[in-house]
Each structure stands twice: as C-alpha cells, then as structure tokens.
Short mmCIF file of C-alpha atoms and ligand atoms in Angstrom, two decimals:
data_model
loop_
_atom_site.label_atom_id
_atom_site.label_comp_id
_atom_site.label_asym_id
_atom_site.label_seq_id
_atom_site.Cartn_x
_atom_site.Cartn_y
_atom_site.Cartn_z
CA UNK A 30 -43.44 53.44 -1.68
CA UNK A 31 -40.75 54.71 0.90
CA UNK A 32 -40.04 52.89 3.82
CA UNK A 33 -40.51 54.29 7.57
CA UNK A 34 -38.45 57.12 8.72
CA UNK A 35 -36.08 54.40 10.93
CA UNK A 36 -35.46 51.92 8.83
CA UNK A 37 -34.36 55.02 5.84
CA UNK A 38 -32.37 56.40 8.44
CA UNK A 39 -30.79 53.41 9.35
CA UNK A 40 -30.26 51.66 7.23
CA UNK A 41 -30.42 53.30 3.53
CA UNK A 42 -28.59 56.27 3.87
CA UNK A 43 -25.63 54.70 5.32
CA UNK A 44 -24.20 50.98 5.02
CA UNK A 45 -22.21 49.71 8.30
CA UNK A 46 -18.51 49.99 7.72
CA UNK A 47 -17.49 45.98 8.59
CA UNK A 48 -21.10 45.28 6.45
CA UNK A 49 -19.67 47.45 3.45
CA UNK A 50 -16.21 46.02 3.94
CA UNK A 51 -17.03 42.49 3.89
CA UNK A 52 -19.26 42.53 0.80
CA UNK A 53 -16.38 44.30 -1.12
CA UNK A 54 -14.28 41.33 0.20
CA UNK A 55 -16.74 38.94 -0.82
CA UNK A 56 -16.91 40.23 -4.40
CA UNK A 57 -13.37 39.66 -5.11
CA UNK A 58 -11.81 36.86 -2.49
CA UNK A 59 -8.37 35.49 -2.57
CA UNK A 60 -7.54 32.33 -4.01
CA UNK A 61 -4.18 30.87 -3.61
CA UNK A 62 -5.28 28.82 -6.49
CA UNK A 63 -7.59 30.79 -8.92
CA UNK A 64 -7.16 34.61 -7.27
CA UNK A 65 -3.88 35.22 -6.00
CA UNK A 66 -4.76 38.92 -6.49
CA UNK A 67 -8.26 38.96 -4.70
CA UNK A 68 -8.73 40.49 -1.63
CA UNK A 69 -7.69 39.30 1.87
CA UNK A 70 -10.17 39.92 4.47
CA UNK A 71 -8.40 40.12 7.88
CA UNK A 72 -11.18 42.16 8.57
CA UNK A 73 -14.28 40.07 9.62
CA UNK A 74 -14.09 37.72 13.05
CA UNK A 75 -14.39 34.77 11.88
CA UNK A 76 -12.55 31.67 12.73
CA UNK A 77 -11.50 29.08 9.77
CA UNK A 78 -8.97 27.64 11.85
CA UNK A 79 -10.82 24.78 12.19
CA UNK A 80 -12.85 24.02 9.23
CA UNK A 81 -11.46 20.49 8.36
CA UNK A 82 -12.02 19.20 12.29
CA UNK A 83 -15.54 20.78 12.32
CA UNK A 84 -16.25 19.41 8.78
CA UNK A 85 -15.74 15.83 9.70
CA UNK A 86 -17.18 15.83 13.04
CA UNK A 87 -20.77 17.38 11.11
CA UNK A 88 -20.62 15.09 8.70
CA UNK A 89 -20.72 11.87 10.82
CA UNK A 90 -23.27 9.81 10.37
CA UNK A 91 -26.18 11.00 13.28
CA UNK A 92 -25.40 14.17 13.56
CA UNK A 93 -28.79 15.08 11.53
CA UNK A 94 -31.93 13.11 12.73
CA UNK A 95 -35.28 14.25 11.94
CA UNK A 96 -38.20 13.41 14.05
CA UNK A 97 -41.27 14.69 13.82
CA UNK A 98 -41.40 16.56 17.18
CA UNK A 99 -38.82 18.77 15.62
CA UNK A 100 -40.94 19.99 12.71
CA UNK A 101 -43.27 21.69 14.93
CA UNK A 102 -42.65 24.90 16.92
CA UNK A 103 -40.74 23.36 19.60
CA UNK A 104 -37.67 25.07 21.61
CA UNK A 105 -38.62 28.25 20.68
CA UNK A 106 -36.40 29.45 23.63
CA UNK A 107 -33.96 26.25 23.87
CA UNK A 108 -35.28 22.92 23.53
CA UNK A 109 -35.07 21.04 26.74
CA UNK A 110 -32.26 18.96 25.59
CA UNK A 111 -29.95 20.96 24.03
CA UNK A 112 -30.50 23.65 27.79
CA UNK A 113 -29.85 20.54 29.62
CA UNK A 114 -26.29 19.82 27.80
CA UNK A 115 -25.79 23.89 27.60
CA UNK A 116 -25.96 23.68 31.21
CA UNK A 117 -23.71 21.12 31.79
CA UNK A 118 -21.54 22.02 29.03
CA UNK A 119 -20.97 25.48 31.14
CA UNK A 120 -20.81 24.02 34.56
CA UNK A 121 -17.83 21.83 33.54
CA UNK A 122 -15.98 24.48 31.25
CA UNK A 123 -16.94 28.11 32.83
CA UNK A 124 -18.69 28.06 36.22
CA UNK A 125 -16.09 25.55 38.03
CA UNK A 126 -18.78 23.70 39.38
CA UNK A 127 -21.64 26.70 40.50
CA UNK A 128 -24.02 24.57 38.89
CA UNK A 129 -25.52 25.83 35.96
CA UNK A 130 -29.52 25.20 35.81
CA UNK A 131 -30.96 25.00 32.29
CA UNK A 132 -34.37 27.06 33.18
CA UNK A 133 -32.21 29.66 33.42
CA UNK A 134 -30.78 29.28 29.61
CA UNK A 135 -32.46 30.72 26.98
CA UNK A 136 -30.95 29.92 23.01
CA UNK A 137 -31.19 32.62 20.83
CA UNK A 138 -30.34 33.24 17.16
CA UNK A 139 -26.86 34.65 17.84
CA UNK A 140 -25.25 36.89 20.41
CA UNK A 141 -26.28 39.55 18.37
CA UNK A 142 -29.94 38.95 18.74
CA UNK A 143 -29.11 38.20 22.23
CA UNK A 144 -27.68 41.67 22.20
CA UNK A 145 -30.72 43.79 20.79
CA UNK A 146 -33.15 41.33 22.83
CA UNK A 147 -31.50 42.69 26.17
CA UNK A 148 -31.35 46.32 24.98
CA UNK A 149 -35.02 45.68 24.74
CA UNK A 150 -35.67 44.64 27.87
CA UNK A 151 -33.77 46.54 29.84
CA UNK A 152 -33.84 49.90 28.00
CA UNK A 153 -36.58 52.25 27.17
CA UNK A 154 -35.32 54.50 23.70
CA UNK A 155 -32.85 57.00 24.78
CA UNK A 156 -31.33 54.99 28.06
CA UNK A 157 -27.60 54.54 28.48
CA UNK A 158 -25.63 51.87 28.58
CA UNK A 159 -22.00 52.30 29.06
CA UNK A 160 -19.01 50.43 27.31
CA UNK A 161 -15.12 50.75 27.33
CA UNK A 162 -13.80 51.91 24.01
CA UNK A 163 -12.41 50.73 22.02
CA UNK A 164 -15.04 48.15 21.52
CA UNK A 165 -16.73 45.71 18.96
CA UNK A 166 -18.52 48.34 17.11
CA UNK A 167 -21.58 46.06 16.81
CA UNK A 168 -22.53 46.78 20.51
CA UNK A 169 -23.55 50.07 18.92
CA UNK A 170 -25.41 48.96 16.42
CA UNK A 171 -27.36 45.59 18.06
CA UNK A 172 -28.89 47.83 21.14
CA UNK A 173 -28.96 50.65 19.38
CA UNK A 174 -30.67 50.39 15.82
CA UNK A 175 -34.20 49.48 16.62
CA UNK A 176 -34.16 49.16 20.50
CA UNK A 177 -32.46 53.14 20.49
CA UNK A 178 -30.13 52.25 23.50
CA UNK A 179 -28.00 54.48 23.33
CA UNK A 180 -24.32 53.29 24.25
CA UNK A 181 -21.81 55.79 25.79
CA UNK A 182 -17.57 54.82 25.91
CA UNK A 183 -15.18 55.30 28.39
CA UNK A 184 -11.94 55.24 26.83
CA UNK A 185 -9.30 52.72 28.02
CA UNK A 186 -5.58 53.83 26.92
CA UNK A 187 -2.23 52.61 25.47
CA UNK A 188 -0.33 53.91 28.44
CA UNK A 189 -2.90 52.06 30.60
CA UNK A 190 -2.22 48.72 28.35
CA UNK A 191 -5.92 48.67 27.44
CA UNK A 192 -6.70 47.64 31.70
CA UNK A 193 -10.78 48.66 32.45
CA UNK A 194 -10.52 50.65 35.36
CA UNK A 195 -14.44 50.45 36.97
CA UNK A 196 -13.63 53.81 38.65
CA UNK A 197 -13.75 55.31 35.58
CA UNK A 198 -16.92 53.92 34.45
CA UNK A 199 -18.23 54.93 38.11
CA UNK A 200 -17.34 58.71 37.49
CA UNK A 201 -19.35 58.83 34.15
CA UNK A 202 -22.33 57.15 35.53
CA UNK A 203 -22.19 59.70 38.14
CA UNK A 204 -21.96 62.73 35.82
CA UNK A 205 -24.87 60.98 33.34
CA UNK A 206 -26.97 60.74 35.84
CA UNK A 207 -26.42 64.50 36.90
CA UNK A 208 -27.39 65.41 33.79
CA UNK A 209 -30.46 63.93 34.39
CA UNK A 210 -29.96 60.83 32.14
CA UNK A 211 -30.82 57.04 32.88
CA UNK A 212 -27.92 54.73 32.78
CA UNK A 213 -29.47 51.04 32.77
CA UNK A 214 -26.48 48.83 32.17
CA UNK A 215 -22.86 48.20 31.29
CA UNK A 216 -21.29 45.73 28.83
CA UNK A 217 -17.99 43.93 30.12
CA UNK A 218 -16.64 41.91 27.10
CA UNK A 219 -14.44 39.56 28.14
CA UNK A 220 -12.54 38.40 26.78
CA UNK A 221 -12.46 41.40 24.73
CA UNK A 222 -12.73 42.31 21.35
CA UNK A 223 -11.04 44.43 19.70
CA UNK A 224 -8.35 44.09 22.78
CA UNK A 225 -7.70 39.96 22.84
CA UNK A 226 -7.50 40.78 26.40
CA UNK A 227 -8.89 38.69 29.49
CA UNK A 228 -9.68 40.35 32.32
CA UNK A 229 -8.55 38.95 35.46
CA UNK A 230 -11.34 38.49 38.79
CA UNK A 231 -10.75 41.64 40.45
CA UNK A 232 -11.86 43.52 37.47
CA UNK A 233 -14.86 41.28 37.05
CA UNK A 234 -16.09 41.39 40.77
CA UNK A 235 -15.59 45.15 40.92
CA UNK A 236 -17.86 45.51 37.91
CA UNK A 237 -20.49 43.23 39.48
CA UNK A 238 -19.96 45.65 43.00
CA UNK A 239 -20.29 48.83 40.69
CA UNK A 240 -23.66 47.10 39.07
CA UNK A 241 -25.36 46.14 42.10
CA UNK A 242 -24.50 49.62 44.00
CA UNK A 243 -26.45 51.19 41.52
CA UNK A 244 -29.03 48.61 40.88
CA UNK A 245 -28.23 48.57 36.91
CA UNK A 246 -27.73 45.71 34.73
CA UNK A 247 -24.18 43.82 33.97
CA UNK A 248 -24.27 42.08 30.33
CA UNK A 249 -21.24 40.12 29.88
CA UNK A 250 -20.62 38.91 26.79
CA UNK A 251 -17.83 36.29 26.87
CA UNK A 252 -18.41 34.93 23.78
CA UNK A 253 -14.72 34.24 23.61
CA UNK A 254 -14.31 32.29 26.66
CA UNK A 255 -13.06 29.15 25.12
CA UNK A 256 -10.62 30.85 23.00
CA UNK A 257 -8.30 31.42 25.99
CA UNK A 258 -4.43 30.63 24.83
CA UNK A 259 -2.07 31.13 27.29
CA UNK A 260 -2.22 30.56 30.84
CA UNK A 261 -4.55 33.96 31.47
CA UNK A 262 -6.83 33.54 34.35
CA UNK A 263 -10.92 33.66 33.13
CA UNK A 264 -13.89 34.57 35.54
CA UNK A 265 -16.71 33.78 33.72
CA UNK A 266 -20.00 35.63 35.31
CA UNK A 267 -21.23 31.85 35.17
CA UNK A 268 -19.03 31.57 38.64
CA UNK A 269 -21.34 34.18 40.59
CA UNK A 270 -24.32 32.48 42.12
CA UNK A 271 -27.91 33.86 42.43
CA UNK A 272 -27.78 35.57 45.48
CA UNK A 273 -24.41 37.55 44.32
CA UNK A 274 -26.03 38.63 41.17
CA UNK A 275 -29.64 40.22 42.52
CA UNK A 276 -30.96 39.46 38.81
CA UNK A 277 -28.85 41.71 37.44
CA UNK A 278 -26.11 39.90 35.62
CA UNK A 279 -26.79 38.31 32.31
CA UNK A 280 -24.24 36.23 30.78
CA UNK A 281 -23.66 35.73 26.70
CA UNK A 282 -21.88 33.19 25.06
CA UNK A 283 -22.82 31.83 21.67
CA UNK A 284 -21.23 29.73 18.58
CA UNK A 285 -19.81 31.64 16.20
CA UNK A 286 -16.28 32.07 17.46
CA UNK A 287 -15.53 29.44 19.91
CA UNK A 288 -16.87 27.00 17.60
CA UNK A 289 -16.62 28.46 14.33
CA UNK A 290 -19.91 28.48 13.08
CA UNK A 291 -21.44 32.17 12.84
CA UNK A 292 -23.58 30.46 10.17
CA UNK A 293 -25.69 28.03 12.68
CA UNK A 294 -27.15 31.47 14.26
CA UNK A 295 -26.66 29.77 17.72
CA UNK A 296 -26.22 32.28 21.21
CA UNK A 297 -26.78 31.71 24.35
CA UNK A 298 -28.04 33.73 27.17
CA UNK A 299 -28.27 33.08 31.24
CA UNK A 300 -29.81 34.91 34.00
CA UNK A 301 -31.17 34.37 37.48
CA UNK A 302 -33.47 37.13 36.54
CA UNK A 303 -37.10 35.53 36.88
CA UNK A 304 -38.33 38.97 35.06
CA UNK A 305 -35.61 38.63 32.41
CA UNK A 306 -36.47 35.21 31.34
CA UNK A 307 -40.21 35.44 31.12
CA UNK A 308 -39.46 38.59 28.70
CA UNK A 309 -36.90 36.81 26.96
CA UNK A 310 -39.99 34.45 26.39
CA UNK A 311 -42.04 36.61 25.26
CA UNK A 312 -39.79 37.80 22.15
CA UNK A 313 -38.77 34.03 21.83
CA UNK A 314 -40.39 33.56 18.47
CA UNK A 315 -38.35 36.60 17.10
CA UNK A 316 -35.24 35.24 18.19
CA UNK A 317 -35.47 31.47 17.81
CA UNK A 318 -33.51 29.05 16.82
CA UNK A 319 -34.08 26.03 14.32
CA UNK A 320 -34.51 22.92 16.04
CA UNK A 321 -32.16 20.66 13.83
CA UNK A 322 -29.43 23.70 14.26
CA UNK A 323 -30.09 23.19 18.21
CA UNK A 324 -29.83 19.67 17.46
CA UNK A 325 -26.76 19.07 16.01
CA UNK A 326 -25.52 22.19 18.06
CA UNK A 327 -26.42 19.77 21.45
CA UNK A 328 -24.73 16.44 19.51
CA UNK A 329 -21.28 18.42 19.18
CA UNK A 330 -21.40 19.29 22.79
CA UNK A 331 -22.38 15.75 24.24
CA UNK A 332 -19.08 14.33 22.59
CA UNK A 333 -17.02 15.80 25.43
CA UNK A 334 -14.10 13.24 23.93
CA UNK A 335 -14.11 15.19 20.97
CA UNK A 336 -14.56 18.34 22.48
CA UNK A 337 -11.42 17.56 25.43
CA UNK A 338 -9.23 15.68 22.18
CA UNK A 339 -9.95 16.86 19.37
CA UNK A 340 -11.88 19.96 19.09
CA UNK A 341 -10.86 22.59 21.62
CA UNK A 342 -6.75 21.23 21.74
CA UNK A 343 -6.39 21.81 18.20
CA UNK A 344 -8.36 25.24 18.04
CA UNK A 345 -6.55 26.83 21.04
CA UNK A 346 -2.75 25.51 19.35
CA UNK A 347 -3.91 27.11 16.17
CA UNK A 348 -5.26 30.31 17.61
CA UNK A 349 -1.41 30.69 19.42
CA UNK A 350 0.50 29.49 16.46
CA UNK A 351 -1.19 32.32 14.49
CA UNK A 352 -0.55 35.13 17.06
CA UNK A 353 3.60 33.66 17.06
CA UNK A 354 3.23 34.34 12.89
CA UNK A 355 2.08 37.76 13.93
CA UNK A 356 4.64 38.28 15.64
CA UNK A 357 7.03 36.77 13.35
CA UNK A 358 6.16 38.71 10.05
CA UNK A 359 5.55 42.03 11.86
CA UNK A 360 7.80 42.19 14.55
CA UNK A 361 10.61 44.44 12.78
CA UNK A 362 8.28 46.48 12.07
CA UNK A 363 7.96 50.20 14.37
CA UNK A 364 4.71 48.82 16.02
CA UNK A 365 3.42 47.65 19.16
CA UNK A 366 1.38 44.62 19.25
CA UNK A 367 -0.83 44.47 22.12
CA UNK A 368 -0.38 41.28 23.65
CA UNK A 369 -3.30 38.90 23.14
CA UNK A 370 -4.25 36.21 25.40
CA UNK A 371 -7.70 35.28 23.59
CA UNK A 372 -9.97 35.66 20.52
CA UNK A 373 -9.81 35.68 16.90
CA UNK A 374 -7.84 38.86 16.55
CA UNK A 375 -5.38 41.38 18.00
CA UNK A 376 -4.73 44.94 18.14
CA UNK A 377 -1.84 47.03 16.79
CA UNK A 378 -0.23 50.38 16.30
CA UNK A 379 0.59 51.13 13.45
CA UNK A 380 1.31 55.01 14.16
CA UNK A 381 4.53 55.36 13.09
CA UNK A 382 3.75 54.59 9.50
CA UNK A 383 1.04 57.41 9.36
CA UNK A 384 1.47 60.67 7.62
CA UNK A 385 0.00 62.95 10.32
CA UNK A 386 -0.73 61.55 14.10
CA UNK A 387 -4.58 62.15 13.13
CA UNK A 388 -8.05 60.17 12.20
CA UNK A 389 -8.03 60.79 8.76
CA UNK A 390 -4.38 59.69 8.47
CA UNK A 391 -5.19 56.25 9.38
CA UNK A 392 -8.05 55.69 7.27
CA UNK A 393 -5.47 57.11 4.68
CA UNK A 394 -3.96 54.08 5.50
CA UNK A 395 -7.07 51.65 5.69
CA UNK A 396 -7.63 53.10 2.14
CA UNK A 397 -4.18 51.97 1.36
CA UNK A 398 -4.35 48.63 2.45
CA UNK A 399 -7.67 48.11 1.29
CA UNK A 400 -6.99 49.31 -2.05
CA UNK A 401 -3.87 49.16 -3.42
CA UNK A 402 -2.72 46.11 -0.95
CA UNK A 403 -6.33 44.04 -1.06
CA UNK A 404 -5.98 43.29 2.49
CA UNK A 405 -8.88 44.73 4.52
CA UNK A 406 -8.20 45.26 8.40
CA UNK A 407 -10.58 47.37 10.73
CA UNK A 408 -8.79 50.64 11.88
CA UNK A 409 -8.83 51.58 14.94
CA UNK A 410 -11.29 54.70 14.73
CA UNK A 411 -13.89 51.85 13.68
CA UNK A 412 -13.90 50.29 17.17
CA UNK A 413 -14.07 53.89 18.33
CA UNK A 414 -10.53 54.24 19.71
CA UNK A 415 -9.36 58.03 19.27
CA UNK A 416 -5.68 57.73 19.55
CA UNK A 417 -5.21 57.20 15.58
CA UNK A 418 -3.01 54.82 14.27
CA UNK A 419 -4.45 51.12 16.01
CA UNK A 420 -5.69 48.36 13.63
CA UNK A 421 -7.54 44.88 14.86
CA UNK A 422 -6.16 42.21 12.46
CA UNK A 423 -8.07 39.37 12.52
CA UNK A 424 -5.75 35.94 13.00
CA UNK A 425 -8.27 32.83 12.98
CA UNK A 426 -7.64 32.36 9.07
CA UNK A 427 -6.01 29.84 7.34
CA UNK A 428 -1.91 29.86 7.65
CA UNK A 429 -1.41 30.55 3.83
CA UNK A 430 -4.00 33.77 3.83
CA UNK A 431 -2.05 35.32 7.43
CA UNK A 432 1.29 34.89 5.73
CA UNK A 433 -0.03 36.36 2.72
CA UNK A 434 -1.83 39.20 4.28
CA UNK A 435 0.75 39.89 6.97
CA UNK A 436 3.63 40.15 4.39
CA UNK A 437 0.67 42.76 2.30
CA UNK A 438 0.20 45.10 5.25
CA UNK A 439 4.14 44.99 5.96
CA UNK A 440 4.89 46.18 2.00
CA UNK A 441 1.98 48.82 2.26
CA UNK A 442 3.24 50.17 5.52
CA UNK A 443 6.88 50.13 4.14
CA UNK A 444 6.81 51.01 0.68
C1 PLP Y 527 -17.96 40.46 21.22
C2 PLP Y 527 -18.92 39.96 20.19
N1 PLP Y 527 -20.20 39.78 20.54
C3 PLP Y 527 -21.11 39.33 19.65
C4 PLP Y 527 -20.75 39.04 18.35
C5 PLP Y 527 -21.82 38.53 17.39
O1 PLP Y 527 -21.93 37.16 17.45
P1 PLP Y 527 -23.07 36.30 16.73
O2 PLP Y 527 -22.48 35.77 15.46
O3 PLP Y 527 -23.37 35.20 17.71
O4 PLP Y 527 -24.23 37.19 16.50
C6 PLP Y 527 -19.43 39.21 17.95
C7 PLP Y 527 -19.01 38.94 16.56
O5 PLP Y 527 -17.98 39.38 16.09
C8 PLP Y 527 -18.48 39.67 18.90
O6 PLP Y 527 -17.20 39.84 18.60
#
C-alpha cells in the first residue's frame, strides 16, 4: 500500500543530508580503542564535552522518583514545577531580572518540535518566513515538511564577517510582499549556528523594531545561550517585556546543547502571546514531554550549586579549550576561521584547497573527507551558504576524537 503523496515526497525519495550522514557515521564509529579506522563525525551538534559531569550528577541518588501523579497525563505542556524552576532558571541566567512568569512557558519535545509547532501556528502552507543564510539547515526542514512554511535566506557574507544587517531582511520583505506573497515571521538564531556568532543588542532590538513595524512574528531561537565563551555580550529576547513585544516575539531555548542531552527531547518555548499559548495548548499532546524527563530535567536545574560550580564552569572552559585546538592544529593551514564566541561548532574556509572556486568542488571535498579521510564535516552549501569552500566543524567532542579529526581534515586538505 503506498503512502500519501507528502510523506513519499518527503521523505522516501530523498533522505536529509545530516540524517544520511549521521547514520553512515553511526554504522562505522571511531574507537580509539577497538576502531581507530571508523569514522569521525564532526558533523552532528552534539556536545560530549561533558558526559562524565552529566553522568554523575543523573545518577545521584533522587534524581528519579516516581509518584503516581506522574503516571497519568499530567504536564502535557510543562508541569507546574518544572515551568516554575524554567522560569526562574531564565530570570537569573537570561532576562537579568525581567521576571520570567511560568504561564507563559510551554515544554515541548525539543526545539525542533518547538520549531514545526510555531510554523503551525503562525503560517498557513505557502507563507514566508525569512532567515539569514547560511543557517542550520533544519529551520528548513522543521517549518517546512508538514507545516509547508516556506523559508526564504538573505545571505550574510565573508566580507561582511557573517554581521545580520536587518536592512537587508527589510528590503526582501518589501519586494515579497510586492509580489504579492505573505511574509509571517523571521528567525534570529542567536547565538548562531552554523556562524558561532552572538549578536550584540543593537542587532537584536532592530530585529524586534523591523517585526513589530510590520506586525510579523520574531522566533528567536537561542538555544545556545549558555554556551557563550568569551566575554561576547548576549541579549536574550527573555530581556524585552510584554508591552515591547506586542505578542509577537517567541523565544526558544531547549536541552540538547547547553546541557548535552538531545536524547531527553526537552525545549522550551515563551511568549506573551495569549493566542500563541492557548494554540500551543491545543497541539500539547503532540508535542509533550515525559513527566520523569521533565522531572529530572527540573532536579538538574534546582541545584543552582552545581549548575554555578560544576556544570556550566567546566562546559564553557571545555567549549574554549576546543576552539584554541582548532586553532592550534589548523592554523598553518590557508584558511580563515571565523571567530566563534559560542556553540558547539565553528565555521571555516577551506577555499584554497578546492579544485575550482565552485559548489561541486567542495562537495568534491566533503566526498574526500568523508571517504577516504572518515571524518564527516557539513560543507558549507549544506547550511545554504553559496560562496563555496566554508565547512562547520563541530568542536563539543571529546579531546582525543578533535585531535584526531583535525589532524584527518589537515592530511586530506594537504595531501
Ligand atoms: C539552532 C538549532 N535549533 C534547534 C535545534 C534542534 O534542537 P532539539 O534537539 O532541541 O530539537 C538545533 C540542533 O542542532 C539547532 O542547532
């Protein structure tokens, strides 16, 4: 029996490029023990930097309590406790004191489903929301593949250093909506991915300006915002207040990078928009999250000791002392490296080692690296960013794997 014409054409005729990467990567991984030769996947944002602090602190004694409330639907959309210590959590580390209200906090099974639940409610099929390029290429597919947003890029540049310029973003609304098409919403990532960029409060508040001029929506996803390493300064959304946002700002933040744990399914998302959160509601039992995950989620964010002493010290340290062995292993190289202030990754260009300055010269080199050095990066043209040559290297994996798949991608490019 064939399935429906949208989930063929979505999903069997073509397999996501980071999906398809990452199961290759899975079938044969590196072992500095048992599989020196395996892949290295430098490819996927994850963060393992902190696997031994995470493991101990989840396997304290407490951390997992059942009680029968929590085997019945319950917290579909947050349970009252963990939105309670979500909204303090935020006040203390994001908002600078704009007091965060947990009725305005809904938990959701990942920023991704977070993602495709906003695309729902704020886009009918075939409305535009607009993005800087490059970009996480996931934006694409999480409002796109069943809610049929459809996202349009404005390009940020090298010779720009990567800066969002809200003019430009401006100019393209303008000419979309001469063409007679509906633009509903812009993402601001920020920090961003691919970039490892923050950017700084004059950026922010001329996005939220450009939103509310035009009465269209503002999703910022910062679900980086506590993987900040140097001294960059962060304006979370969190900081505007009601008033300042008209409803229109929605703010997404989740645990799979700042913690670590992409596997708990846990993302968060906060509005002011009354509208927004009864909707959000509504597709609460598509989107939910377990209670025991919210549970233990809430326990590691009550133990602000841990989090001030143990937790977020040791994460940030890592997160720079893997950028510096970037730097270190690459930096004879012909390259630029892009420099990165935040997130699991950054972003380099490796143009100089391509045959011809075009696209298909730098998945030339993806196949390269992929194949004949087992180390799997994302090019460039991935996170649709047309100047060819640019990679996003993934740096929140152990020490041993960077050094090993740093010193594979210089060989490749140098052989
Ligand atoms: C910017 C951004 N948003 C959302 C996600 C998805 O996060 P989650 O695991 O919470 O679905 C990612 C994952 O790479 C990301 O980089």
């Amino acid at each position: 029996m064939s399935l429906s014409e949208r989930a063929s054409t979505t999903y069997l005729k073509n397999q996501e490029f980071l999906m398809k990467c990452f199961a290759l990567c899975l079938k044969n991984p590196y072992c500095k023990k048992i599989n020196k030769d395996g892949m290295i996947n430098m490819g996927t944002a994850v963060n393992q930097l902190s696997e031994d602090i995470l493991q101990e602190k989840l396997n304290q004694p407490g951390m997992f309590e059942h009680k029968p409330d929590l085997q019945h639907y319950c917290g579909l959309n947050g349970t009252l406790e963990f939105t309670k210590t979500l909204a303090n959590f935020f006040t203390s580390r994001l908002s600078h004191g704009v007091e965060i209200h947990p009725e305005k906090i809904r938990v959701v099974n990942g920023v991704s489903s977070a993602l495709e639940a906003l695309a729902f409610c704020i886009c009918d099929p075939g409305d535009i929301i607009l993005i800087a390029l490059p970009t996480y290429a996931r934006f694409i597919a999480d409002m796109g593949e069943r809610s049929n947003a459809k996202l349009v890029g404005i390009e940020l540049t090298a010779e720009d250093n990567f800066d969002l310029k809200p003019e430009r973003f401006e100019k393209e609304l303008l000419k979309l909506q001469e063409q007679g098409e509906k633009v509903r919403g812009i993402i601001l990532c920020n920090p961003s991915n691919p970039i490892g960029k923050v950017y700084n409060k004059e950026t922010v508040d001329d996005f939220l300006d450009l939103c509310i001029k035009y009465n269209i929506h503002l999703i910022a996803d910062e679900i980086y915002a506590l993987s900040i390493y140097d001294n960059s300064k962060f304006l979370s959304v969190l900081n505007y207040t009601e008033n300042q946002t008209k409803g229109l700002v929605h703010f997404l933040w989740g645990f799979s990078k700042d913690f670590g744990i992409a596997g708990f399914r846990v993302g968060v998302i906060h509005t002011h928009s009354k509208d927004m959160l009864q909707a959000l509601d509504g597709l609460g039992i598509y989107v939910s999250v377990s209670t025991h995950i919210q549970q233990v989620c809430n326990k590691m964010l009550l133990d602000t000791d841990w989090l001030d002493k143990v937790y977020f010290p040791n994460n940030i340290k890592r997160l720079r002392n893997s950028f510096e062995i970037v730097k270190e292993v690459l930096g004879d190289l012909d390259i630029r490296i892009v420099k990165a202030s935040a997130g699991l990754f950054c972003w380099l260009d490796f143009s100089k080692y391509l045959e011809k300055e075009d696209t298909e010269s730098e998945i030339k080199l993806f196949k390269r690296l992929f194949d004949e050095g087992k180390v799997y990066i994302v090019p460039g043209s991935e996170f649709g960013c047309t100047t060819p040559g640019w990679f996003r290297i993934i740096i929140s994996v152990s020490e041993d794997i960077l050094r090993v798949g740093l010193t594979r991608i210089k060989q490749i490019l140098t052989a």
